[in-house]
Coordinates of C-alpha atoms in Angstrom, one line a residue:
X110 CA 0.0 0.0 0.0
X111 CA 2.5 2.7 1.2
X112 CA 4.7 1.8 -2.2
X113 CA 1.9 2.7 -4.3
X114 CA 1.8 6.4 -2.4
X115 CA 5.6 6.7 -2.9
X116 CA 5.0 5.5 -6.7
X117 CA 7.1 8.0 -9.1
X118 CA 4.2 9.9 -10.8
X119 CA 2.8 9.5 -14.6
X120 CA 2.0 11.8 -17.3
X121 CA -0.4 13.4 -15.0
X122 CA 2.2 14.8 -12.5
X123 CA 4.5 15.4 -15.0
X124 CA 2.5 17.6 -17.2
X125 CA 1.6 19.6 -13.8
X126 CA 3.4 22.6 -12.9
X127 CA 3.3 22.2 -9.4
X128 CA 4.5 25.8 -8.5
X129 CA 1.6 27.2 -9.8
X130 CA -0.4 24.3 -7.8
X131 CA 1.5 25.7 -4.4
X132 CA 0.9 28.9 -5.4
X133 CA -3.1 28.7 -5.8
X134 CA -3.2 26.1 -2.8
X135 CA -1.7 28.8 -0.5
X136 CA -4.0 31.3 -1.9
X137 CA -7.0 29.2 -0.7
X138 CA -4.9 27.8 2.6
X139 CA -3.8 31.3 4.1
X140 CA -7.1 33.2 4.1
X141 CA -8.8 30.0 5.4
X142 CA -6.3 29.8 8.0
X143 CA -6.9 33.1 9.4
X144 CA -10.6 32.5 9.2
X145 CA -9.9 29.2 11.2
X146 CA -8.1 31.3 13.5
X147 CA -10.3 34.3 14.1
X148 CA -13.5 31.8 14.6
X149 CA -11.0 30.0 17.8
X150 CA -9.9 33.5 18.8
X151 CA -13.7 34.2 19.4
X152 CA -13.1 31.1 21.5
X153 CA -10.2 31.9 22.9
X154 CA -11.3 35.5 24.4
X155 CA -14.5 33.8 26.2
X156 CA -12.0 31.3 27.5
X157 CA -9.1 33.9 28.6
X158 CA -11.3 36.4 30.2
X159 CA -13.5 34.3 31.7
X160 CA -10.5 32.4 33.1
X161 CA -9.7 35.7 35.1
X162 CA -13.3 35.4 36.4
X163 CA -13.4 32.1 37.5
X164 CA -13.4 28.5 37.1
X165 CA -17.0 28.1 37.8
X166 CA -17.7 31.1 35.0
X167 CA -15.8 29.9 32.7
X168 CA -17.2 26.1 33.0
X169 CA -20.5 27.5 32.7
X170 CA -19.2 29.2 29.5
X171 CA -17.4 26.1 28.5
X172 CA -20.3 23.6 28.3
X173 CA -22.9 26.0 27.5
X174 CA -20.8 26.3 24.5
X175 CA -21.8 22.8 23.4
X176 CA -25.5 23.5 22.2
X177 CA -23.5 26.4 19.8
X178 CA -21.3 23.7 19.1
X179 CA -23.2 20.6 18.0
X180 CA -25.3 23.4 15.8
X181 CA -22.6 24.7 14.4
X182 CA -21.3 21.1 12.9
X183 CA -24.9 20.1 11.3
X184 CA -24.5 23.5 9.8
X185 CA -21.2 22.5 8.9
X186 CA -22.4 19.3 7.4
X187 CA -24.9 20.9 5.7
X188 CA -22.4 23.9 3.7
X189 CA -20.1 20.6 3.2
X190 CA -22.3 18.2 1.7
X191 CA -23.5 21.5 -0.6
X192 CA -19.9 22.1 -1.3
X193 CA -19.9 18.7 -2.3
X194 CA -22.0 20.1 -5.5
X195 CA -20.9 23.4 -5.7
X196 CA -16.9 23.3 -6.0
X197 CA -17.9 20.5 -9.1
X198 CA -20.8 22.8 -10.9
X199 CA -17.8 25.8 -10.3
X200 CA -15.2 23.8 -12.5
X201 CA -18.1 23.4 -14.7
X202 CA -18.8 27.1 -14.1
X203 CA -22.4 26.2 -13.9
X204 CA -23.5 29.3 -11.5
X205 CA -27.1 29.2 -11.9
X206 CA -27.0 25.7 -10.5
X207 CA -24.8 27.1 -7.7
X208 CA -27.3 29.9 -6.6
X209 CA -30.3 27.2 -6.2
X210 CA -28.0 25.1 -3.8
X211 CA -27.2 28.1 -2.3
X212 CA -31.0 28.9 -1.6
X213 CA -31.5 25.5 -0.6
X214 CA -28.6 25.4 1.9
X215 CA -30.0 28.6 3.1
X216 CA -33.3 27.1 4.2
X217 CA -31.7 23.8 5.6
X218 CA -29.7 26.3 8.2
X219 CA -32.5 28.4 9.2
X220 CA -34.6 25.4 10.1
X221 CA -31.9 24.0 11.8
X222 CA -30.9 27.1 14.1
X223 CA -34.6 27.9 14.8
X224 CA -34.5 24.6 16.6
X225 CA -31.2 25.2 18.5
X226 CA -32.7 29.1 19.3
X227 CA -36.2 27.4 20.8
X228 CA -33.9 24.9 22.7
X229 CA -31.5 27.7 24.2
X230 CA -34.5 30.0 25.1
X231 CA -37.1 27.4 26.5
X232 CA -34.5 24.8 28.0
X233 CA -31.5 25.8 29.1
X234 CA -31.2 24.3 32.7
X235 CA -31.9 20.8 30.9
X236 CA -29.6 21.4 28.0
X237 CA -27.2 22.5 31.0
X238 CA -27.6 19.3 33.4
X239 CA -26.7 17.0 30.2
X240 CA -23.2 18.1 30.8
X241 CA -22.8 18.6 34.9
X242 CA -24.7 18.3 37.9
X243 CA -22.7 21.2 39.1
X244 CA -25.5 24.1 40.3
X245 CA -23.3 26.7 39.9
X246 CA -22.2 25.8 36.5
X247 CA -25.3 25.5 35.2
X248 CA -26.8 28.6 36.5
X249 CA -24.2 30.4 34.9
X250 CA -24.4 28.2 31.5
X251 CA -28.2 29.1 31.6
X252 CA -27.2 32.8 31.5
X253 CA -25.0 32.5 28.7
X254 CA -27.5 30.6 27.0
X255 CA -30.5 32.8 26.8
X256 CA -28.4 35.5 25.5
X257 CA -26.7 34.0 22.8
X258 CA -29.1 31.8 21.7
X259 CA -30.6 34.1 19.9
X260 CA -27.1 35.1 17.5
X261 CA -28.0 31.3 16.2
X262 CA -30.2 32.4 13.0
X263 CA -27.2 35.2 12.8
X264 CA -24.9 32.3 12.6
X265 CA -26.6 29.8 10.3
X266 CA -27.1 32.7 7.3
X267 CA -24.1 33.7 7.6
X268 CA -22.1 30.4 7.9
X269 CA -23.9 28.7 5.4
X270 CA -23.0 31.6 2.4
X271 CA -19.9 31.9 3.6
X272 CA -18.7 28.8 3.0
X273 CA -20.2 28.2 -0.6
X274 CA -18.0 31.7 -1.4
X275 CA -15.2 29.6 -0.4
X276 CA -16.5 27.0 -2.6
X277 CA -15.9 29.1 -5.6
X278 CA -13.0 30.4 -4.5
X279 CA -14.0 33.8 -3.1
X280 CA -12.4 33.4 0.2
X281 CA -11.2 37.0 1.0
X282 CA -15.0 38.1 2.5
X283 CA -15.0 35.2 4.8
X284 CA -11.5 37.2 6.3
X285 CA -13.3 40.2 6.5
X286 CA -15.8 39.1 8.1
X287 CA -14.6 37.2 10.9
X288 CA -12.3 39.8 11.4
X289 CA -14.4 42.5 12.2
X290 CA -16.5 40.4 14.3
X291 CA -13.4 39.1 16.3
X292 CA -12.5 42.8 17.1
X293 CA -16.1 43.6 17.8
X294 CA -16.4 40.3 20.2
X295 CA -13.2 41.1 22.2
X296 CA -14.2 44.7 22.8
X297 CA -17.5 44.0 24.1
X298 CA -16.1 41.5 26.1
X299 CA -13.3 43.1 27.7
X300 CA -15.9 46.0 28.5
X301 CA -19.1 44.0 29.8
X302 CA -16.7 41.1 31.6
X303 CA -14.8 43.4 34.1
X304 CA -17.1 46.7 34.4
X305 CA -14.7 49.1 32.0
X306 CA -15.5 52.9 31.5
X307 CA -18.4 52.8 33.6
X308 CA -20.0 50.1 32.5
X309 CA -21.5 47.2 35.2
X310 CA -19.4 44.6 35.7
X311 CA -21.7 41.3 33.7
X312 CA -19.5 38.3 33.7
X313 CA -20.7 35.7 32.0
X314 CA -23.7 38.1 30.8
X315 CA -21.1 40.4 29.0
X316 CA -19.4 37.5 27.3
X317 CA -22.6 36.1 25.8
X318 CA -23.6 39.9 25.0
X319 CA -19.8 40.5 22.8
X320 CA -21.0 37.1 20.8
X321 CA -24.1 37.9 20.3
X322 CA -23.1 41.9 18.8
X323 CA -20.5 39.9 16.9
X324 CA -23.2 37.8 15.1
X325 CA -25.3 40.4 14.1
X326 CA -22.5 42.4 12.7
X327 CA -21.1 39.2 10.5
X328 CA -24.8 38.6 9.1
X329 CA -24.6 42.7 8.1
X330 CA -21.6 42.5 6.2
X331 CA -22.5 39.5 4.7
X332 CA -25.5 41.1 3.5
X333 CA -23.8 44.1 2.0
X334 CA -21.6 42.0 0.0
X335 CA -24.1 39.5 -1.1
X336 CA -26.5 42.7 -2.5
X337 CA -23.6 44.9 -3.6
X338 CA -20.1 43.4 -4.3
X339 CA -20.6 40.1 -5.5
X340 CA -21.6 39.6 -9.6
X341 CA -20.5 36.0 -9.9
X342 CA -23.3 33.8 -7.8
X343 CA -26.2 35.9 -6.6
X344 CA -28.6 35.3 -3.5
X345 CA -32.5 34.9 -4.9
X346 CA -35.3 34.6 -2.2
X347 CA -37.2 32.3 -5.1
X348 CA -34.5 29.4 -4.9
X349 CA -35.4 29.2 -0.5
X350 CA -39.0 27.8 -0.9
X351 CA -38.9 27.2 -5.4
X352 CA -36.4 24.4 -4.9
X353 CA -35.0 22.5 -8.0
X354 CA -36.1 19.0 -7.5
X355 CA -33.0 17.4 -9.0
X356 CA -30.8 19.6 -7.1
X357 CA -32.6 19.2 -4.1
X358 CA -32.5 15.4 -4.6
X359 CA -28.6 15.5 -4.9
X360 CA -28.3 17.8 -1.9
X361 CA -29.8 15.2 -0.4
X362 CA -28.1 12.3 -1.3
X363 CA -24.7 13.9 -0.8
X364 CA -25.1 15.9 2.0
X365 CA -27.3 13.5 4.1
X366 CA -24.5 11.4 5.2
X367 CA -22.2 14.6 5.7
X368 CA -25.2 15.9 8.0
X369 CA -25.4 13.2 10.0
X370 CA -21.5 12.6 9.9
X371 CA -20.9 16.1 11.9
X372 CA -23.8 15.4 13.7
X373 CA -22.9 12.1 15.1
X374 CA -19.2 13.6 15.2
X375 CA -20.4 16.6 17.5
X376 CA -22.6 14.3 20.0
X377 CA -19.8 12.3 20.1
X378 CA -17.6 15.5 21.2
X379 CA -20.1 16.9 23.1
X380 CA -20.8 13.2 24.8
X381 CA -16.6 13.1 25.8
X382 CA -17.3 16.9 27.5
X383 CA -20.2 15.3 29.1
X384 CA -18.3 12.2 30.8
X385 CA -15.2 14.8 31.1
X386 CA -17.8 17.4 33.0
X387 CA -18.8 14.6 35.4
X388 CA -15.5 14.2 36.6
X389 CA -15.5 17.9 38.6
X390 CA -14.9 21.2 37.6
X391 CA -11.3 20.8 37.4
X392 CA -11.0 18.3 34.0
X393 CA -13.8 20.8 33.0
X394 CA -11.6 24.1 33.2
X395 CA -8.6 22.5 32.3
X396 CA -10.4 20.7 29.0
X397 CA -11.8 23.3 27.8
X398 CA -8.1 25.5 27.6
X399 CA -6.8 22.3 26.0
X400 CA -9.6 22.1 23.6
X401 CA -8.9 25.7 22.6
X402 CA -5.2 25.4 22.4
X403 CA -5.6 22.7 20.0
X404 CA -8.6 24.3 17.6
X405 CA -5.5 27.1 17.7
X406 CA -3.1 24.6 16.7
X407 CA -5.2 23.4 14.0
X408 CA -6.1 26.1 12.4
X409 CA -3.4 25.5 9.4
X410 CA -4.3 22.1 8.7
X411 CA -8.0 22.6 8.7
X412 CA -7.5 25.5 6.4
X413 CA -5.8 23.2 4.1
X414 CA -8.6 20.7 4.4
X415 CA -11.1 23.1 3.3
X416 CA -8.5 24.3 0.4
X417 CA -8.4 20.1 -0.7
X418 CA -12.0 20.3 -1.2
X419 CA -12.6 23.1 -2.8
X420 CA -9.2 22.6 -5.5
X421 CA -10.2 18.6 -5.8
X422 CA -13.7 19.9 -6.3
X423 CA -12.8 21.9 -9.3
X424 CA -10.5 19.7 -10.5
X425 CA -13.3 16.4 -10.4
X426 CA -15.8 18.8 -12.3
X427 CA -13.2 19.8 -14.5
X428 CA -13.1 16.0 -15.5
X429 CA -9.5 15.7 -14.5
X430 CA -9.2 12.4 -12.6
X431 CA -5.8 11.5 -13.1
X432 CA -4.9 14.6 -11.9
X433 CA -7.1 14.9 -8.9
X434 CA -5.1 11.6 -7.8
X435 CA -1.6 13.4 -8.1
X436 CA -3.2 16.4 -6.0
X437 CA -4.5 14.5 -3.5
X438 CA -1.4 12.7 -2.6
X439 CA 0.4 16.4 -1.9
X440 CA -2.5 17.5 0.3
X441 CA -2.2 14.2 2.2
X442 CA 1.4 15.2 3.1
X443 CA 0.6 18.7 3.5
X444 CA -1.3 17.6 6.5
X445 CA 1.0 15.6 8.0
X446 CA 3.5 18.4 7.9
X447 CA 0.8 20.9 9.1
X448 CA -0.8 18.5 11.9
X449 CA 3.3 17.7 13.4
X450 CA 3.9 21.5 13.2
X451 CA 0.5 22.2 15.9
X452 CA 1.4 18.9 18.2
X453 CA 4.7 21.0 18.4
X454 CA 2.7 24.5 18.7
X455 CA 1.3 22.7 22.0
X456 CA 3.5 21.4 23.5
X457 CA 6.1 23.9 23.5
X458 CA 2.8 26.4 24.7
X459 CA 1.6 24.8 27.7
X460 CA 4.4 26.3 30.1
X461 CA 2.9 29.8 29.6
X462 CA -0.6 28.8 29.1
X463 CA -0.8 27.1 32.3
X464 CA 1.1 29.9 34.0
X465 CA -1.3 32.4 32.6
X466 CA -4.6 30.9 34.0
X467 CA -6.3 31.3 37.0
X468 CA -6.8 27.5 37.7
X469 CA -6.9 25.6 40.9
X470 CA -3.8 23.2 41.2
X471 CA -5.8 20.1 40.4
X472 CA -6.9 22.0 37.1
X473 CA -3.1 22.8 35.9
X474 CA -2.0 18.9 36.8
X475 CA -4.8 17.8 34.3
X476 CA -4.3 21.0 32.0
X477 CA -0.4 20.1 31.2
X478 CA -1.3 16.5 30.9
X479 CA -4.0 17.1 28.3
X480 CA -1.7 19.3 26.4
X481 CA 0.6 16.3 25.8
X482 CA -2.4 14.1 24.6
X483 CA -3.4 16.8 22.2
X484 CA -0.6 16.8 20.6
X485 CA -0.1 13.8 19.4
X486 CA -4.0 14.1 18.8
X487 CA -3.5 17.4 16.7
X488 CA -1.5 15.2 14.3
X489 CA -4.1 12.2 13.4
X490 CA -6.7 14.7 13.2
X491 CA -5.3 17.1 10.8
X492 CA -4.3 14.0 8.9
X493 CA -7.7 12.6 8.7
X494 CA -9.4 15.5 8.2
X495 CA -7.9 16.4 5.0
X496 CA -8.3 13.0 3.4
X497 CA -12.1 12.8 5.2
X498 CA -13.3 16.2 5.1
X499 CA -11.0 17.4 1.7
X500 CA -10.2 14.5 -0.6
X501 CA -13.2 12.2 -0.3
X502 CA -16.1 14.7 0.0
X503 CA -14.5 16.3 -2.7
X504 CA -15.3 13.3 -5.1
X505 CA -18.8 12.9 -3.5
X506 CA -17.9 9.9 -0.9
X507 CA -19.7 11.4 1.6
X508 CA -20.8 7.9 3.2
X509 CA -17.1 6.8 4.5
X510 CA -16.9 9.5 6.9
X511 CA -20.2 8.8 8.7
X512 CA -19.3 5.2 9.0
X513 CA -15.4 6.0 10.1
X514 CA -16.8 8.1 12.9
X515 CA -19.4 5.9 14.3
X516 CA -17.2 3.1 14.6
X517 CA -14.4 4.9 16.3
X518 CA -16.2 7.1 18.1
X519 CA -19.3 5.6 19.2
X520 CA -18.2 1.9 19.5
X521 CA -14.7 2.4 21.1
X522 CA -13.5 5.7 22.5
X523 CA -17.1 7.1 24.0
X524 CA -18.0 3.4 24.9
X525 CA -14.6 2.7 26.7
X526 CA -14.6 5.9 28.3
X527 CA -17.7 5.7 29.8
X528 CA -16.8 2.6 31.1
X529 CA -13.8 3.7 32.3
X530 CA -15.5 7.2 34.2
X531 CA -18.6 5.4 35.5
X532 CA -17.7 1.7 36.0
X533 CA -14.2 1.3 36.4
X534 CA -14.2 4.7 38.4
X535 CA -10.6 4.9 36.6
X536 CA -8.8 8.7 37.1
X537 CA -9.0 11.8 34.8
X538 CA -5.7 11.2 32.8
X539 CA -7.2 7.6 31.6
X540 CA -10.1 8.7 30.6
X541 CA -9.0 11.4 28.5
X542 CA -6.6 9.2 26.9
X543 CA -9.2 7.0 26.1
X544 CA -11.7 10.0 24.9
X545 CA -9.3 11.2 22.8
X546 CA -8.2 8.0 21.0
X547 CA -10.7 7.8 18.2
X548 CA -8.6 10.2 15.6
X549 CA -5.4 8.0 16.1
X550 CA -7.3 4.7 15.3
X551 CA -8.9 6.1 12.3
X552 CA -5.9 6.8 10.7
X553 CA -5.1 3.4 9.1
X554 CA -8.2 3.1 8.3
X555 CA -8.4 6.7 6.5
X556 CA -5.4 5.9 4.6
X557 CA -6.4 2.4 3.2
X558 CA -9.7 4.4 2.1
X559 CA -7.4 7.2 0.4
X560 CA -5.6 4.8 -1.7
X561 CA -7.8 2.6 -3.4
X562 CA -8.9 6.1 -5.0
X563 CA -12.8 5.0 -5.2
X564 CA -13.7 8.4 -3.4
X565 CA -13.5 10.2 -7.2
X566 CA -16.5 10.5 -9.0
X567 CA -18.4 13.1 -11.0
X568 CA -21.6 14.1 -9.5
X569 CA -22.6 17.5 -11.8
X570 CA -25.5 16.8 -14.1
X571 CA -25.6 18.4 -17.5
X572 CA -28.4 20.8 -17.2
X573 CA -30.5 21.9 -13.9

């Protein structure tokens, strides 16, 4: 198997000039990056300043984070398994059949938020006690909760066309975006949190009330640009309840199994937090700096997963499948090399991260053990990713991914570390390790699937 990866290349390579490839690649990768890194520095400024505050606050914050979460990957599932269509009809240059997916996607992720917004606003103690028995926590979970629920329809408009701009390749307005609304979070955070210039001193309040001016400033932008500056794919009320039925009918073929792949992939997240969040405040706190430090570290390599579906995309529309093989096989090594640089980010990081944070000593033991776990974690993840998320969605193997995930996740690494929390009684560290092993057993797996190159097919049609 690994001699047919290291096989010297054929025409197709040959005939490539693979400067220009680098080139365009790194003109999708960077500004994805920083859009990668913008959306964890949202993150990150809840989880810093709320650190000052407290570890109860910031636990509250933490796991109240998960509704957003879970949400925020069946939205993800949902722009992927339209980007699925999209990045092909693009090498086809097909835009008419991109703006009906793009009024269909649209409708999928308003339905979808409107569920998680009733949930947040009716039910947040029970969405709160999923995750800990912990009063404290969860009173101050439910305040975050009722506050940002509401930036969920924000979120779902403006996350869905954002991503099928990346699609086709316009990626700079996703930059912009997030930008502004990172600035505009940590502002209103740093002002609401602590009481500055006068204003009252909110907490956990003034954390949820930065995100949720953050929201609503992303879904303005995105409205200016969608009604001013773009000419190439156009937002039409008509395609959100007029649907193309054959469109519709591949949305959802292909995005069905994406869907439900980031949804299972998210409860199974959100499920680890849950066992981790039964275990004390402590793995809580200290989990959720580690979870931050490695979306930070990971920022590169998902950027280049995104950039391997989109460029495969194209390329499989285009009707170049010798060449989508040759391109695939540099991604794959481009996320090796990008997920060994962030297992290095973090552990060279946690000195000063755990010196930074207000944490109980119990907290910084777990915290500077998890660091070394995500690290090595960091690596399989970035690797899989690009070969799950990039290569084979890319082709319209949207199916694999579901499967991978429920068999590693749900039937080892949740299973065993339930067993290990709640029967065995077994400490924090083991459990972790255990939580955390599904993206290293995947690999081999991954890989195998990579290979046999079954993941490339054509899904455009000739006229919608």
């Amino acid at each position: 198997m690994s001699a047919g990866f290291l096989k010297q290349p054929g025409s197709a390579r040959k005939e490539t000039d693979w400067k220009l490839f680098y080139k365009q690649v790194l003109l999708l990768v960077l500004p994805m990056a920083l859009q990668n890194l913008i959306n964890v520095g949202v993150s990150a400024a809840d989880v810093i300043m709320l650190g000052r505050v407290g570890e109860k606050v910031l636990s509250g914050a933490s796991l109240a984070g998960q509704i957003q979460y879970i949400m925020t990957l069946i939205l993800y599932g949902i722009t992927s398994g339209a980007t699925v269509l999209t990045a092909q009809y693009w090498g086809k240059k097909d835009t008419a059949a991109i703006e009906k997916i793009l009024g269909i996607g649209l409708t999928a992720g308003l339905a979808t938020a409107l569920v998680f917004t009733a949930g947040a606003e009716l039910i947040p103690r029970y969405l709160m006690r999923i995750y800990t028995g912990d009063e404290q926590v969860i009173a101050e979970g439910v305040k975050y909760l009722r506050i940002v629920g509401i930036s969920y329809l924000f979120t779902a408009v403006t996350q869905v066309y954002l991503y099928i701009m990346r699609s086709i390749e316009r990626v700079v307005i996703a930059t912009v975006v997030y930008s502004l609304s990172l600035l505009t979070n940590i502002c209103i955070n740093a002002v609401l949190i602590f009481g500055l210039f006068g204003f009252p001193e909110m907490g956990i309040a003034g954390a949820a009330i930065g995100t949720l001016a953050a929201r609503i400033l992303e879904l303005a932008v995105v409205i200016w640009y969608g009604h001013v500056k773009n000419r190439v794919v156009r937002f039409h009320f008509r395609n959100m309840w007029k649907m193309d039925r054959m469109l519709l009918r591949d949305f959802v073929v292909y995005a069905s199994p994406v869907i439900l792949n980031e949804l299972m992939w998210g409860l199974g997240t959100s499920a680890n937090t849950a066992i981790i969040g039964h275990l004390g405040s402590a793995a809580v706190a200290a989990n959720s700096v580690a979870q931050v430090a490695r979306q930070l570290a990971t920022v590169v390599a998902f950027g280049v997963s995104n950039a391997t579906a989109v460029y495969l995309g194209k390329t499989i529309g285009e009707k170049k499948y010798e060449l989508a093989k040759e391109y695939g096989k540099r991604f794959a090594w481009l996320s090796v090399l990008t997920g060994l640089a962030g297992g290095l980010l973090i552990l060279a990081s946690g000195p000063a991260v755990n010196r930074f944070m207000v944490l109980s000593d119990e907290s910084r033991g777990y915290l500077m053990f998890m660091f070394v776990v995500m690290s090595y974690f960091t690596l399989a993840q970035s690797v899989n990713t690009t070969l799950v998320v990039g290569v084979f969605r890319s082709g319209g193997d949207t199916r694999f991914g579901l499967l991978l995930d429920v068999g590693t996740m749900w039937g080892c690494s949740i299973l065993l570390g339930f067993l290990a929390a709640f029967v065995f009684h077994a400490g924090v560290p083991v459990v972790y390790v255990i939580l955390m092993s599904d993206e290293v057993i995947k690999v081999p797996i991954t890989l195998r699937r990579f290979l046999n190159f079954k993941w490339i097919k054509n899904i455009t049609r000739e006229a919608v």
